[in-house]
Tab-separated table of C-alpha atoms in Angstrom:
chain	number	residue	atom	x	y	z
A	679	UNK	CA	5.053	9.448	8.879
A	680	UNK	CA	8.265	10.997	7.608
A	681	UNK	CA	11.518	9.261	6.844
A	682	UNK	CA	12.944	10.654	10.092
A	683	UNK	CA	10.459	8.652	12.178
A	684	UNK	CA	11.205	5.442	10.290
A	685	UNK	CA	14.898	5.422	11.192
A	686	UNK	CA	16.161	5.455	14.765
A	687	UNK	CA	19.442	7.246	14.120
A	688	UNK	CA	20.422	10.304	16.120
A	689	UNK	CA	19.629	13.638	14.420
A	690	UNK	CA	23.133	14.382	13.097
A	691	UNK	CA	24.653	10.906	13.011
A	692	UNK	CA	26.370	9.531	9.891
A	693	UNK	CA	23.481	7.081	9.456
A	694	UNK	CA	20.929	9.915	9.501
A	695	UNK	CA	22.962	11.999	7.049
A	696	UNK	CA	23.220	8.968	4.748
A	697	UNK	CA	19.462	8.443	4.937
A	698	UNK	CA	18.668	12.113	4.341
A	699	UNK	CA	21.000	12.248	1.343
A	700	UNK	CA	19.574	9.056	-0.158
A	701	UNK	CA	15.968	10.226	0.129
A	702	UNK	CA	16.824	13.673	-1.229
A	703	UNK	CA	18.563	12.177	-4.256
A	704	UNK	CA	15.731	9.677	-4.763
A	705	UNK	CA	13.214	12.524	-4.897
A	706	UNK	CA	15.277	14.191	-7.648
A	707	UNK	CA	15.458	11.147	-9.923
A	708	UNK	CA	13.085	10.245	-12.731
A	709	UNK	CA	10.341	7.660	-12.196
A	710	UNK	CA	12.215	5.187	-14.400
A	711	UNK	CA	15.420	5.536	-12.401
A	712	UNK	CA	13.400	5.256	-9.175
A	713	UNK	CA	11.996	1.912	-10.334
A	714	UNK	CA	15.487	0.717	-11.308
A	715	UNK	CA	16.846	1.746	-7.897
A	716	UNK	CA	13.933	0.008	-6.161
A	717	UNK	CA	14.573	-3.228	-8.091
A	718	UNK	CA	18.266	-3.168	-7.153
A	719	UNK	CA	17.359	-2.357	-3.540
A	720	UNK	CA	14.905	-5.259	-3.329
A	721	UNK	CA	17.513	-7.643	-4.747
A	722	UNK	CA	20.115	-6.400	-2.246
A	723	UNK	CA	17.745	-6.768	0.716
A	724	UNK	CA	16.679	-10.258	-0.352
A	725	UNK	CA	20.212	-11.495	0.318
A	726	UNK	CA	20.820	-9.311	3.382
A	727	UNK	CA	17.619	-10.693	4.946
A	728	UNK	CA	18.631	-14.272	3.996
A	729	UNK	CA	15.676	-14.735	1.629
A	730	UNK	CA	17.975	-15.293	-1.360
A	731	UNK	CA	21.242	-17.195	-1.659
A	732	UNK	CA	24.440	-15.408	-2.675
A	733	UNK	CA	25.470	-15.639	-6.318
A	734	UNK	CA	27.209	-18.971	-6.977
A	735	UNK	CA	26.543	-20.420	-3.508
A	736	UNK	CA	24.242	-23.242	-2.496
A	737	UNK	CA	24.028	-22.051	1.104
A	738	UNK	CA	23.801	-18.641	2.788
A	739	UNK	CA	26.834	-16.703	3.965
A	740	UNK	CA	26.640	-16.694	7.732
A	741	UNK	CA	27.893	-13.598	9.439
A	742	UNK	CA	26.163	-10.323	8.782
A	743	UNK	CA	29.336	-8.464	7.793
A	744	UNK	CA	30.322	-10.914	5.042
A	745	UNK	CA	26.738	-11.301	3.825
A	746	UNK	CA	26.232	-7.507	3.573
A	747	UNK	CA	29.539	-7.125	1.719
A	748	UNK	CA	28.661	-9.877	-0.761
A	749	UNK	CA	25.149	-8.497	-1.317
A	750	UNK	CA	26.594	-5.029	-1.882
A	751	UNK	CA	28.983	-6.268	-4.570
A	752	UNK	CA	26.859	-8.970	-6.200
A	753	UNK	CA	23.185	-8.145	-5.538
A	754	UNK	CA	22.624	-4.501	-6.385
A	755	UNK	CA	23.874	-2.672	-3.311
A	756	UNK	CA	26.635	-0.959	-5.273
A	757	UNK	CA	24.085	0.066	-7.905
A	758	UNK	CA	21.840	1.692	-5.301
A	759	UNK	CA	24.769	3.506	-3.708
A	760	UNK	CA	26.156	4.744	-7.033
A	761	UNK	CA	22.805	5.924	-8.402
A	762	UNK	CA	22.096	7.910	-5.236
A	763	UNK	CA	25.624	9.229	-4.769
A	764	UNK	CA	26.228	7.455	-1.472
A	765	UNK	CA	29.763	6.864	-0.273
A	766	UNK	CA	29.374	3.638	1.697
A	767	UNK	CA	31.568	0.644	2.366
A	768	UNK	CA	30.277	-2.735	1.201
A	769	UNK	CA	29.622	-3.996	4.735
A	770	UNK	CA	28.213	-0.713	6.124
A	771	UNK	CA	25.902	-1.661	8.985
A	772	UNK	CA	23.550	1.298	8.337
A	773	UNK	CA	23.133	0.751	4.612
A	774	UNK	CA	20.375	-1.929	4.870
A	775	UNK	CA	18.208	0.484	6.924
A	776	UNK	CA	18.791	3.192	4.310
A	777	UNK	CA	17.826	0.785	1.536
A	778	UNK	CA	14.632	-0.178	3.396
A	779	UNK	CA	13.718	3.517	3.694
A	780	UNK	CA	14.349	3.934	-0.040
A	781	UNK	CA	11.953	1.068	-0.815
A	782	UNK	CA	9.356	2.555	1.545
A	783	UNK	CA	9.652	5.913	-0.214
A	784	UNK	CA	9.302	4.357	-3.668
A	785	UNK	CA	6.307	2.243	-2.589
A	786	UNK	CA	4.547	5.026	-0.650
A	787	UNK	CA	2.233	6.126	-3.526
A	788	UNK	CA	1.152	2.531	-4.103
A	789	UNK	CA	0.571	2.022	-0.383
A	790	UNK	CA	-1.615	5.147	-0.282
A	791	UNK	CA	-3.709	3.815	-3.177
A	792	UNK	CA	-4.139	0.461	-1.458
A	793	UNK	CA	-5.180	2.185	1.755
A	794	UNK	CA	-7.686	4.364	-0.116
A	795	UNK	CA	-9.147	1.299	-1.818
A	796	UNK	CA	-9.565	-0.480	1.521
A	797	UNK	CA	-10.996	2.577	3.252
A	798	UNK	CA	-13.580	3.352	0.591
A	799	UNK	CA	-14.477	-0.257	-0.099
A	800	UNK	CA	-14.465	0.569	-3.826
A	801	UNK	CA	-11.080	-0.440	-5.256
A	802	UNK	CA	-12.279	-0.150	-8.851
A	803	UNK	CA	-13.362	3.453	-8.299
A	804	UNK	CA	-10.023	4.346	-6.694
A	805	UNK	CA	-8.136	2.748	-9.606
A	806	UNK	CA	-10.302	4.600	-12.153
A	807	UNK	CA	-9.786	7.949	-10.393
A	808	UNK	CA	-6.040	7.311	-10.276
A	809	UNK	CA	-5.925	6.529	-13.998
A	810	UNK	CA	-8.042	9.554	-14.921
A	811	UNK	CA	-5.945	11.806	-12.673
A	812	UNK	CA	-2.723	10.521	-14.225
A	813	UNK	CA	-3.956	11.036	-17.765
A	814	UNK	CA	-4.171	14.817	-17.441
């Protein structure tokens, strides 16, 4: 499954161009920067999805626009956008979908390892082969 099948934007829409640019830039970053971007993305999505309260509040911000804007400024959305060179507004309605695709792309190698471990029924062997392959 490619990133184009994960997002329902039209082929040349602004949302699709944003997604394509983000995934292209993510592929060009170092593994350390990728992890940093993924951490910021997870923090941003935690508030956007109402799993985490906004900074300094004891209740969620109701209204998707205001919640997205606050999460962008206070919970890592601006970090993700800046590190990937995205020009987005804080309350951009397409940005959460782009951030989800970024997390999927970062987690894809781990997901493949988990799937291989389940398929073979030998998770220890898959982990050992992964470690040996990475040591070369």
